[in-house]
XYZ file of C-alpha atoms in Angstrom:
644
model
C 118.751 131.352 103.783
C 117.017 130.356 107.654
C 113.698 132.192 106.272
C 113.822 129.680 102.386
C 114.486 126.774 105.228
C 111.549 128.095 108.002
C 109.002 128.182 104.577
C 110.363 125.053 103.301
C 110.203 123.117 106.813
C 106.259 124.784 107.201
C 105.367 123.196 103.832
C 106.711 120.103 104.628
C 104.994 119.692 108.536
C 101.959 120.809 106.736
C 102.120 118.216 104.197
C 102.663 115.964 107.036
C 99.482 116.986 109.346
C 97.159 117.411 106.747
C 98.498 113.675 105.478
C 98.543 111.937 108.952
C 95.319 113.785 110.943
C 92.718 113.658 108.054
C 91.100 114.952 105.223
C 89.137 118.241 106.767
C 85.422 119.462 106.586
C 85.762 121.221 103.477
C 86.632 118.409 101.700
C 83.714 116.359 101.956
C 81.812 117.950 99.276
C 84.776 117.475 96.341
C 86.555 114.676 98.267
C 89.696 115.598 96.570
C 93.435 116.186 98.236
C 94.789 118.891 98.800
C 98.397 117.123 97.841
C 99.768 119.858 95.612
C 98.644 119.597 91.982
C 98.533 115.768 92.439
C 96.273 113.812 90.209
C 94.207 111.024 90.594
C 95.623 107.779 89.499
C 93.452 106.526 86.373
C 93.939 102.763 86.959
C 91.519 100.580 88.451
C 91.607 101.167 92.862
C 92.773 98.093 94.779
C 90.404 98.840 97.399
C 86.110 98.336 97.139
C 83.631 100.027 99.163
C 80.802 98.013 100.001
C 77.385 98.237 102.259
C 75.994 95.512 104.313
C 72.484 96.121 102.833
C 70.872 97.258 99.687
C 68.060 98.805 101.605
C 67.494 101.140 104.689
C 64.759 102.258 107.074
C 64.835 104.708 109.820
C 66.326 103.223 112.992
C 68.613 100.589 110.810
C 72.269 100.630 111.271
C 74.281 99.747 108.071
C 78.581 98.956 108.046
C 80.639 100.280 105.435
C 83.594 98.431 104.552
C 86.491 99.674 102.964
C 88.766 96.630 102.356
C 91.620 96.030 99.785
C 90.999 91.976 98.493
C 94.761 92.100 97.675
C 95.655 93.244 101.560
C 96.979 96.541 99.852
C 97.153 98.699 102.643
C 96.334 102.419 102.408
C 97.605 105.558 104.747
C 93.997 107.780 104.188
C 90.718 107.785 103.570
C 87.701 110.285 103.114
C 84.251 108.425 103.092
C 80.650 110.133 102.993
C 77.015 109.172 102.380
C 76.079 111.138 99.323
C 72.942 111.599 97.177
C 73.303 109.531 94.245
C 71.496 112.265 91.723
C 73.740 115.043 92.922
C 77.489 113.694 94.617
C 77.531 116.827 96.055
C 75.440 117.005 99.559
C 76.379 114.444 102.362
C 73.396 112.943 103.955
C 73.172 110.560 106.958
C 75.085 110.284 109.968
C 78.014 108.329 110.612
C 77.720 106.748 114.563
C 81.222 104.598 114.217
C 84.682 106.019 112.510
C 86.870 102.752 113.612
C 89.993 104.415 113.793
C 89.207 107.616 112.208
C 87.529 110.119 113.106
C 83.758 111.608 112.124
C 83.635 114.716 110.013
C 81.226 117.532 110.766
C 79.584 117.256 107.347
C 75.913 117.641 106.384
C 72.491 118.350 108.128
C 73.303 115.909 110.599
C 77.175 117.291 111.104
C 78.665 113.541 110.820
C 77.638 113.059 107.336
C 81.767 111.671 106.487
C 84.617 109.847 108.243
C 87.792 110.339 107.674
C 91.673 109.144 109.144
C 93.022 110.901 112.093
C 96.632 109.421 111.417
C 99.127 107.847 109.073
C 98.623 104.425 109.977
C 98.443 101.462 107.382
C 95.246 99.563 107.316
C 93.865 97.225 104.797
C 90.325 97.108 106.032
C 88.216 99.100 108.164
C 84.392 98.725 108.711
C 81.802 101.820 109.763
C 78.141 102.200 111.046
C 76.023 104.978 109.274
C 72.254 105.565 110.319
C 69.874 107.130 107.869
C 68.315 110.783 110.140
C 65.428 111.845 109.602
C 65.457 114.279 106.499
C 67.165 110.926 105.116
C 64.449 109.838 102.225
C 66.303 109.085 98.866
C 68.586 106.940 97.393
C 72.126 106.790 99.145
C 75.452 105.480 97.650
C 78.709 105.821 99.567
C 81.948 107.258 97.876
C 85.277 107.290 99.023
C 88.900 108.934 97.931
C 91.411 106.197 99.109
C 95.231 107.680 99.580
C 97.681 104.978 99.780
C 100.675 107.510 99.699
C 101.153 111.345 99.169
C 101.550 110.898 95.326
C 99.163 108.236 94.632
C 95.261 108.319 95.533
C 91.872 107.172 94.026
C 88.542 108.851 93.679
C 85.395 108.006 93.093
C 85.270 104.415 95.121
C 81.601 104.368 95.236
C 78.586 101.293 96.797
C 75.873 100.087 95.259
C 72.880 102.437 95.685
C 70.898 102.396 98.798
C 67.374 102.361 98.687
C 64.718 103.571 101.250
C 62.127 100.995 101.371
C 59.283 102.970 101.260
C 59.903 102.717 97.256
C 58.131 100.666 94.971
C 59.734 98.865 92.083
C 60.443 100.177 88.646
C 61.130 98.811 85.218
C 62.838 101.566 82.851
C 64.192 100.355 79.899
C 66.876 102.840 78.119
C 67.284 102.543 74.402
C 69.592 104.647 72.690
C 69.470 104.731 68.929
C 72.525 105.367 66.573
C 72.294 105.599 62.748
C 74.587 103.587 61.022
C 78.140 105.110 60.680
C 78.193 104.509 56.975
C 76.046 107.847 57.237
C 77.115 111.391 56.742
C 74.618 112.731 58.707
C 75.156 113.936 62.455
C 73.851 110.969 65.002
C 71.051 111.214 66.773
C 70.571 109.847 69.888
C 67.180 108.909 71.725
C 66.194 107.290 75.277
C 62.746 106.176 75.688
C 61.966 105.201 79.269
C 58.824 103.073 79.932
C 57.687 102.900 83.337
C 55.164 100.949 84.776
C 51.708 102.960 83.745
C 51.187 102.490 79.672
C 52.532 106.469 78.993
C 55.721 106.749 77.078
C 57.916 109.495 76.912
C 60.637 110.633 74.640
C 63.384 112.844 76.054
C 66.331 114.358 75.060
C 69.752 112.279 75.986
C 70.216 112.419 80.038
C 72.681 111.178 82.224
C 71.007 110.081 85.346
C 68.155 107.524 85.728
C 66.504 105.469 88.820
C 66.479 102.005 88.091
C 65.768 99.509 90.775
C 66.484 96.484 91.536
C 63.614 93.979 92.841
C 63.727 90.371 93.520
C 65.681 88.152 90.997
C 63.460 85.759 89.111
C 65.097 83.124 86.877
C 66.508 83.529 83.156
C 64.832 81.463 80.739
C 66.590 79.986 77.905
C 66.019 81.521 74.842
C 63.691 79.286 72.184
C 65.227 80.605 69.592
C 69.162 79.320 69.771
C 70.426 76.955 67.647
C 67.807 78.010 65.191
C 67.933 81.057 64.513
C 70.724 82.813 66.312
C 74.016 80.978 68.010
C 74.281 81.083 71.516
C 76.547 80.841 74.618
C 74.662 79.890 77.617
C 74.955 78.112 80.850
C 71.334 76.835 81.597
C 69.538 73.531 83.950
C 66.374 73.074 82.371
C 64.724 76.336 81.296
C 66.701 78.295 83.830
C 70.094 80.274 82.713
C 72.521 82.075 85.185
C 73.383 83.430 81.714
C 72.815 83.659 77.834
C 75.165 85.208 74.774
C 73.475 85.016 71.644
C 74.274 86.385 68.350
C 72.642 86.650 64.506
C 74.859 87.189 61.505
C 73.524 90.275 59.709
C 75.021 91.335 56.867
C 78.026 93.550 57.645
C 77.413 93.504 61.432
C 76.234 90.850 63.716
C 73.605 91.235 66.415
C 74.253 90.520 70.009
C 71.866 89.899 73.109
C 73.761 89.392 77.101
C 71.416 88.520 79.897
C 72.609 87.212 83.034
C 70.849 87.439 86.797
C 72.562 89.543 89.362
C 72.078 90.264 93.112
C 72.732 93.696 92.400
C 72.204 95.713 89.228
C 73.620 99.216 89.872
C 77.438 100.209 89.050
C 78.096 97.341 87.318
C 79.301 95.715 83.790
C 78.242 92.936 81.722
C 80.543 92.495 78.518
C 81.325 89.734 76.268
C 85.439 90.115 74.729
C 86.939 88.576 71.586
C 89.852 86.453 72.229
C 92.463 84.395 69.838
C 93.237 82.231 72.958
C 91.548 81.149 76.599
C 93.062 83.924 78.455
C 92.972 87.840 78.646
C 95.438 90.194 76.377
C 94.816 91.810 73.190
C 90.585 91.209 73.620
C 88.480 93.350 71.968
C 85.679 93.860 74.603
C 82.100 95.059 74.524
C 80.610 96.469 77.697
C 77.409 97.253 78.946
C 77.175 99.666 81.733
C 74.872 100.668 84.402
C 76.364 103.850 86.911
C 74.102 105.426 89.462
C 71.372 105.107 86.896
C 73.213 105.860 83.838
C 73.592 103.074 81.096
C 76.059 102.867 78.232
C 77.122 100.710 75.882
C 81.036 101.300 74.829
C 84.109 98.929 73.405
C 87.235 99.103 75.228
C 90.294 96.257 75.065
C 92.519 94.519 77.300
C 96.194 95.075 77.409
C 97.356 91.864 79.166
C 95.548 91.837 82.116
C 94.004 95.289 82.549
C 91.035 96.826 80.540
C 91.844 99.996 78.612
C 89.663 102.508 77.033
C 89.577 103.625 73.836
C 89.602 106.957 71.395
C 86.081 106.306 70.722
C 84.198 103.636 72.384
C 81.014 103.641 70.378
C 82.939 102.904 67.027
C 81.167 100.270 65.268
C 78.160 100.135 67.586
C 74.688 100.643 66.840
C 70.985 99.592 68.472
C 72.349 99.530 71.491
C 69.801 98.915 74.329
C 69.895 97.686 78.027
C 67.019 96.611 80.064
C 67.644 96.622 84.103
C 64.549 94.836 85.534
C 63.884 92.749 88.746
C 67.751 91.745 88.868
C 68.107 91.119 85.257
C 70.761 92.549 83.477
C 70.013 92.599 79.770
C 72.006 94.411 77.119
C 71.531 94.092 72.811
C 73.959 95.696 70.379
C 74.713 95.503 66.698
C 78.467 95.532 66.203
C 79.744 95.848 62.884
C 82.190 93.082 61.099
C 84.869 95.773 59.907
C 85.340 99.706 60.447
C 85.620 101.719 57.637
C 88.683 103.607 56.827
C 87.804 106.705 58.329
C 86.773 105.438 61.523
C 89.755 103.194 61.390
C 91.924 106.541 61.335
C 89.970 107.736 64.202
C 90.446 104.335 66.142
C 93.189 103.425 67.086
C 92.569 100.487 69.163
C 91.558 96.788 68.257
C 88.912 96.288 66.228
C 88.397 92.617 65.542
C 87.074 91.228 62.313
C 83.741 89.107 63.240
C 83.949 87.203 59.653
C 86.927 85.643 61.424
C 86.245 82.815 64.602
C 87.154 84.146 68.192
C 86.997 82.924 71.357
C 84.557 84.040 73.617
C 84.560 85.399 77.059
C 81.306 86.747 79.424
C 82.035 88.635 82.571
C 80.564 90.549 84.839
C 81.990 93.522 88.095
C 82.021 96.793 89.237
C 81.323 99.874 86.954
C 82.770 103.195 88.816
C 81.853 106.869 87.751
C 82.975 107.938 84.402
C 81.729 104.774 82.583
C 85.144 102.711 84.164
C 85.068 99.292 84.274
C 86.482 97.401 87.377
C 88.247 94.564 88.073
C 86.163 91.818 87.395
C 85.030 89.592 90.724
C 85.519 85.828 89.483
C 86.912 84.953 85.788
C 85.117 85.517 82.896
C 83.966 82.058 81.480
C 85.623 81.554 77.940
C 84.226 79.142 75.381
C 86.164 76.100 75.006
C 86.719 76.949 71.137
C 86.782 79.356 68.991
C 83.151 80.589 67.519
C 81.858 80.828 64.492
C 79.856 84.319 64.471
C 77.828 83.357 61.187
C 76.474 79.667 62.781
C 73.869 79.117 64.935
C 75.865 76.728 67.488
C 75.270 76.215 71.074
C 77.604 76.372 73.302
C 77.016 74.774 76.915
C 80.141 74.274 78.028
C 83.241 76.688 78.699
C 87.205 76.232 78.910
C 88.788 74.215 80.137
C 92.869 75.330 81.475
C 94.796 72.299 81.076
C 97.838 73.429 82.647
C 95.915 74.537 86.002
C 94.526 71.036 85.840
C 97.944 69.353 85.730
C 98.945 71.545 88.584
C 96.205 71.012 90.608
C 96.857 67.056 90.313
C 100.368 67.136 90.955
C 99.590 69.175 94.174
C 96.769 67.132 95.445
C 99.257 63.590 94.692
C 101.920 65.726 96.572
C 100.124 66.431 99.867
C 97.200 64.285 99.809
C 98.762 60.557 99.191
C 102.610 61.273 99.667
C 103.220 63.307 102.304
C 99.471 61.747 104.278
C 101.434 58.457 104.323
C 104.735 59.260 104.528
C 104.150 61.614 108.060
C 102.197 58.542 109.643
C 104.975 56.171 108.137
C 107.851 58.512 109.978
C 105.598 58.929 113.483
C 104.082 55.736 113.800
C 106.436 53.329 112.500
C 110.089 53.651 113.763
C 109.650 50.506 115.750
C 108.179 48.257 113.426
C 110.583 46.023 111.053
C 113.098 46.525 113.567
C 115.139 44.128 112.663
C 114.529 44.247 108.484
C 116.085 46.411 106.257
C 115.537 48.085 102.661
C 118.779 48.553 100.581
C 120.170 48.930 104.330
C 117.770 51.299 105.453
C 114.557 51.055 107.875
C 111.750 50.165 106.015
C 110.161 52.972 107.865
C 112.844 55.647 106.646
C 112.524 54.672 102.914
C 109.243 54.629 102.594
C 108.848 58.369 104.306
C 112.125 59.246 102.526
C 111.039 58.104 99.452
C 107.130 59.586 99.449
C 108.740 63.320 100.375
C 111.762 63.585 97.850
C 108.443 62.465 95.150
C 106.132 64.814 96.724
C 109.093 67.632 97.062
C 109.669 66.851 92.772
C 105.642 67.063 91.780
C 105.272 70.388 94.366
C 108.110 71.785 92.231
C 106.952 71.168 88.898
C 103.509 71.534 90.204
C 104.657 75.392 90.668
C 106.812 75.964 87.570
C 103.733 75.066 85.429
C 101.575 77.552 87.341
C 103.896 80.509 86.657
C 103.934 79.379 83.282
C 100.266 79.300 82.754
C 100.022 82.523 84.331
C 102.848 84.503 83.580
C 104.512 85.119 86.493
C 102.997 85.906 89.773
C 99.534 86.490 89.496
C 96.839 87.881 92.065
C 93.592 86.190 92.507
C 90.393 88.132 92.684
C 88.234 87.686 95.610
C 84.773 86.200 95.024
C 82.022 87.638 97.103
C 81.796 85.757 100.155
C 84.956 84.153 99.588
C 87.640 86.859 100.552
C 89.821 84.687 101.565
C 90.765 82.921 98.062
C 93.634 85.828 97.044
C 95.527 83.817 99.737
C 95.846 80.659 97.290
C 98.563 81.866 95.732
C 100.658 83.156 98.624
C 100.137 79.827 100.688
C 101.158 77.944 97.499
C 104.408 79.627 97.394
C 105.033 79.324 101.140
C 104.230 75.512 100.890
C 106.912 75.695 98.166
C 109.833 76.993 100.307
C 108.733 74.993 103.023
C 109.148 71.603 100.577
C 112.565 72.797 99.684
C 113.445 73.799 102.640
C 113.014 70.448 105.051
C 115.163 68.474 103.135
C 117.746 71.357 103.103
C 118.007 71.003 106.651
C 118.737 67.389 106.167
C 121.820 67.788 104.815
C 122.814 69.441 108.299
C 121.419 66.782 110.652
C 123.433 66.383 113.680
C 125.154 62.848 114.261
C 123.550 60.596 116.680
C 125.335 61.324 119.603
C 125.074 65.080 119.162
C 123.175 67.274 122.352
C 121.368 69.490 119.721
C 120.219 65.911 117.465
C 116.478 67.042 119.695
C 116.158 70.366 118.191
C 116.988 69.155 114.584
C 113.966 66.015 115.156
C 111.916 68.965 116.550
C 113.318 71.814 113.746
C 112.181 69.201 110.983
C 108.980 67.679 112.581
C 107.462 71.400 112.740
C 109.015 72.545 109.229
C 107.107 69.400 107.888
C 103.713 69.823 109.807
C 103.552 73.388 109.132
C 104.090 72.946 105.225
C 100.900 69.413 105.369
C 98.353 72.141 107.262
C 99.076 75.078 104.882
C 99.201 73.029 101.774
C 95.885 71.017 102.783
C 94.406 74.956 103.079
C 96.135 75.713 99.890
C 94.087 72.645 98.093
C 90.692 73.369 99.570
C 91.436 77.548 98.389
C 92.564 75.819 95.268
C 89.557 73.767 94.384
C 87.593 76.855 94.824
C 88.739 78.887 92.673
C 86.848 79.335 89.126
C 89.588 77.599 87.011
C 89.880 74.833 88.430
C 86.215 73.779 86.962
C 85.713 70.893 90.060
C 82.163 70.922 91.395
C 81.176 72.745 94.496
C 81.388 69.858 96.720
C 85.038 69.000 96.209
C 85.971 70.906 99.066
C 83.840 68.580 101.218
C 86.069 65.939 100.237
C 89.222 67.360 101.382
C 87.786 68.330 104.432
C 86.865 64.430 104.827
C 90.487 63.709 103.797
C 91.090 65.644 106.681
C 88.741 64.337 109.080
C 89.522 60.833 108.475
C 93.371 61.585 109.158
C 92.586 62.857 112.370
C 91.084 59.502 113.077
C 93.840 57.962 111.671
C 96.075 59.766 113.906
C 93.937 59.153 116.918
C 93.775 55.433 116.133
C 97.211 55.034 115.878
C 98.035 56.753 119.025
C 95.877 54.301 120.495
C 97.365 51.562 119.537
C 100.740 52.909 120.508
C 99.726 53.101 124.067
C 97.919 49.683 124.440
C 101.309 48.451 122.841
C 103.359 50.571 125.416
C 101.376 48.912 128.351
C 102.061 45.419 127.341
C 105.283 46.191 126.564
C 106.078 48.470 129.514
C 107.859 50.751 126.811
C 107.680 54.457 126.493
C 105.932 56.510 124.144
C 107.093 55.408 120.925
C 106.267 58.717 118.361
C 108.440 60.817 120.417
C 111.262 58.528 121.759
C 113.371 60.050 118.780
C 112.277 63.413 119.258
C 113.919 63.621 122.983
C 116.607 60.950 122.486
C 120.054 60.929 119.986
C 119.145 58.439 116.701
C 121.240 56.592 114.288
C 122.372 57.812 111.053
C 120.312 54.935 109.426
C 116.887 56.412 110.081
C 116.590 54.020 113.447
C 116.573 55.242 117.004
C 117.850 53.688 120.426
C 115.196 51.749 121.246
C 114.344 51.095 125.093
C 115.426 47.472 125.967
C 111.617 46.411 126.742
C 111.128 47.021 123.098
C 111.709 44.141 120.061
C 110.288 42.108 117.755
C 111.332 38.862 120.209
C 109.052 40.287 122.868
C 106.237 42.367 121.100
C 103.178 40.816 120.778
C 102.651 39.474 117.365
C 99.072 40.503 116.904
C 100.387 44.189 117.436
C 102.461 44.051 114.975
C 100.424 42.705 112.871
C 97.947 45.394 113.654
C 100.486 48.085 112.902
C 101.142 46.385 109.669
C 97.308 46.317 108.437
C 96.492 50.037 109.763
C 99.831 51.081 107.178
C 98.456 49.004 104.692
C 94.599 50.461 105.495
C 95.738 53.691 105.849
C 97.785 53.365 102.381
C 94.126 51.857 100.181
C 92.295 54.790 101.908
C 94.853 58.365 101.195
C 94.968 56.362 97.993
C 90.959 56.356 97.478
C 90.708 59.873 98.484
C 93.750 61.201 96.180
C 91.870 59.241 93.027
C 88.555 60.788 93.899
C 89.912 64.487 93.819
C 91.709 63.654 90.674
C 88.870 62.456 89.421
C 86.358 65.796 89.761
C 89.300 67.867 88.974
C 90.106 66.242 85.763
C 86.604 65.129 84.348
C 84.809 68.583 85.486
């Protein structure tokens, strides 16, 4: 019995060390864990790998980041600089391993980093230097571990190029007899490069295509003549073009779009019944280290599953990489037959019938897999009509996000921007008027946040509905920060809810902890305006919300012009206080005892017998100013969020 314990406790510190201290040397070629006869997982990673350059010269110093957009944290990592042709050898030299540790790997022995313990991290960023045997293309591929049972492989960069290289054009056409045939298919790739030879060559995997500088799209002459088309084009330049010719028993398709980068990744076009992902048919066009496919596959709610046999109904497919344009043309027949519906046993959809479509673009990974796609796909705004030549310039619109985005800006743009200055600034004017026997300051701050508490609420139930649930956002290059929209939101929420919660348990006026409530409530109601002005400039970001680019610039004037607000009244206050000889009259309530009847004890200095009338006045017109201006800015967002 003590020996079965001594070989079970062995197996169970070695699991431990080889978890927490790193993956070791002889893992850098296969990259795969030694975790029992653990598995990969097959889903999409939650992590990305991505290099600070597309291009490297001896003496330049490139960071790796390995970063999870959702903040999923992971336990272990193996990273390493391989040759994109092979996988195998690690090239390079890693000079930083942030928390890890460098692995004695390669020619240059610090050709991979690894972890050196179990500690949770959501993003880590290295330095690699190309050495001097260092003369190829490089791509960077990582096995991510979050926990013992569940890792990913094959997290992989764009490719790396030296810059020594000159630019390519290699166009790879593969050529499929119909499948009415009975014949075996034959497959063909013709590469042209730059010279006038051609070449014909049996089917490979592997082929150098790089990217040069991206020159604009042109429109294509030819839609709403001859072929239908879903573009998004100023003038005669296109960030992207879907066109499509009825022929027959198929229909022809064309995608082009412009990219920054070309290599490992998708462009696809999906068939939808409605404006949002689930039970799409999709179409994908792949470039991987080189190698280009064209395959169907078909989302099952919100994640993108393959199929028995992804070049069912395909034919004539070809994709053209060139200069940062990402061009892909397929035939894609209207109906399978019988026996490749047998052999099928995904969607298939039936292009006699109108559909709704989407164009994406995101990260292909090894194995043809399609990631997670970086921004929304834009949808058409109705359904399409594959046998018309109709152009389509304009894509969906999401309602429901609108209505929620409108409800939130009302909530914490107008209501709560008024109702805070109303509460601070305003205790001790009216003071001796009433509404339905209130202070005119209480109702109208009382009043604003119960309405701005109601929209926030509904506001929220209609974005769970619209979405399903909770839903993630992806993170847009450059904007990282956007999956925090919908966390903020729901912190805003609770915060909402939560202030007038605590009102039900104010203390009475002459109670000694009255302060901490007035300070409890002041801070529960300032922290909720700052994240939920955040949560609105995140918001207008974001793809569906449609509003131009320069929304953003006018919350951040909102916000600018409060400050001034702020600081104006403040001023006034004190030129007010030194005629009067009062105290400081925003915070007399916070460090004295109040009434139950939203007043406070006012200092005996202080009335509106002795105040000077053109102060109160004043008061009265900067309310009423402040009032025509949140109202100006809350129409204007409204405004590009609805009409956009």
């Amino acid at each position: 019995m003590q020996s079965v314990l001594f070989v079970i406790t062995a197996l169970v510190i070695q699991r431990i060390q080889g978890f927490g201290t790193g993956a070791p040397a002889s893992k850098c070629g296969d990259m795969f864990p030694s975790h029992s006869q653990i598995q990969p997982e097959n889903s999409l990673p939650p992590y990305t790998l991505t290099a600070s350059s597309y291009t490297y010269k001896q003496g330049d110093t490139i960071t790796i980041t390995l970063v999870s957009p959702t903040r999923a944290s992971f336990a272990g990592y193996i990273i390493g600089a391989k040759d994109p042709a092979t996988l195998n050898n690690n090239i390079g030299r890693f000079t930083n391993s942030a928390t890890g540790k460098i692995l004695p790997c390669g020619s240059s022995g610090a050709g991979a980093v690894t972890h050196q313990s179990s500690q949770s991290e959501y993003r880590l960023e290295f330095q690699w230097q190309p050495t001097a045997d260092t003369t190829g293309n490089v791509v960077f591929m990582a096995t991510v571990v979050e926990s013992y049972t569940t890792f990913w492989m094959n997290i992989v960069t764009s490719v790396i190029y030296p810059e020594v290289q000159t630019t390519q054009a290699f166009v790879l056409q593969t050529t499929q007899k119909p499948e009415t045939t009975t014949q075996p298919v034959t497959e063909s790739i013709q590469i042209t490069t730059t010279t006038t030879s051609t070449t014909t060559i049996k089917p490979t995997t592997k082929a150098s295509i790089l990217p040069g500088d991206t020159s604009s799209l042109k429109s294509d002459s030819e839609c709403g003549a001859t072929k239908g088309c879903f573009i998004d084009c100023t003038g005669n330049s296109c960030n992207y073009i879907v066109t499509w010719r009825d022929n027959g028993d198929a229909v022809d398709f064309e995608l082009s779009t412009k990219l920054q980068d070309t290599n490992n990744k998708w462009i696809a076009i999906a068939f939808s019944s409605d404006l949002k992902m689930g039970a799409d048919e999709v179409v994908a066009c792949l470039n991987v280290g080189g190698s280009t496919d064209v395959q169907r596959s078909y989302n099952d709610g919100k994640n993108n599953k393959q199929v028995t046999n992804p070049s069912a109904g395909l034919s004539n497919t070809v994709v053209t990489v060139q200069d940062g344009m990402f061009k892909c043309s397929f035939r894609k027949n209207k109906r399978l037959s019988r026996r490749k519906r047998q052999t099928t046993n995904s969607l298939f959809v039936d292009l006699d019938s109108d559909y709704n479509l989407m164009f994406g673009t995101g990260p292909a990974y090894p194995g043809n897999r399609i990631g997670m796609h970086s921004i929304n796909p834009v949808v058409t705004p109705g359904k399409v009509d594959f046998q018309s030549f109709s152009v389509i310039g304009d894509t969906a619109k999401y309602p429901l996000v609108k209505i929620h985005a409108c409800l939130m800006i009302i909530s914490w743009i107008f209501c709560t921007g008024v109702a805070i200055i109303a509460a601070r600034y305003y205790k001790p004017v009216w003071s001796k008027s009433s509404l339905f026997n209130q202070k005119i300051w209480f109702q109208i701050h009382r009043t604003l946040m119960v309405t701005a508490m109601a929209l926030t609420i509904v506001a929220f139930i209609i974005i769970f509905v619209e979405v399903g649930g909770y839903s993630q956002v992806s993170a847009s290059p450059g904007k990282e920060y956007l999956p925090s929209h919908p966390v903020l939101g729901i912190i805003v929420t609770i915060l909402c809810v939560l202030n007038p919660i605590m009102s039900f348990f104010r203390p009475g006026p002459n109670d000694k902890t009255r302060p901490i409530f007035n300070w409890a409530h002041w801070g529960v109601g300032m922290l909720a305006q700052i994240l939920a002005i955040i949560t609105i400039i995140f918001g207008v970001e974001l793809q569906k919300s449609t509003a131009p680019k320069y929304t953003v610039w006018v919350v951040v004037g909102f916000v600018i012009y409060y400050v001034i607000m702020e600081i104006t009244q403040k001023v006034v206050d004190k030129l007010a206080e030194s005629k009067t000889g009062e105290g400081e009259i925003d915070t007399v309530e916070m460090k004295q005892n109040g009434s139950q009847n939203g007043s406070f004890n006012q200092p005996p200095a202080y009335s509106e017998d002795n105040k000077n009338k053109k102060d109160t006045l004043l008061k009265k017109s900067l309310l009423a100013l402040h009032g025509i201006c949140t109202l100006a800015f809350t129409f204007t967002l409204l405004l590009l969020v609805t009409i956009y």
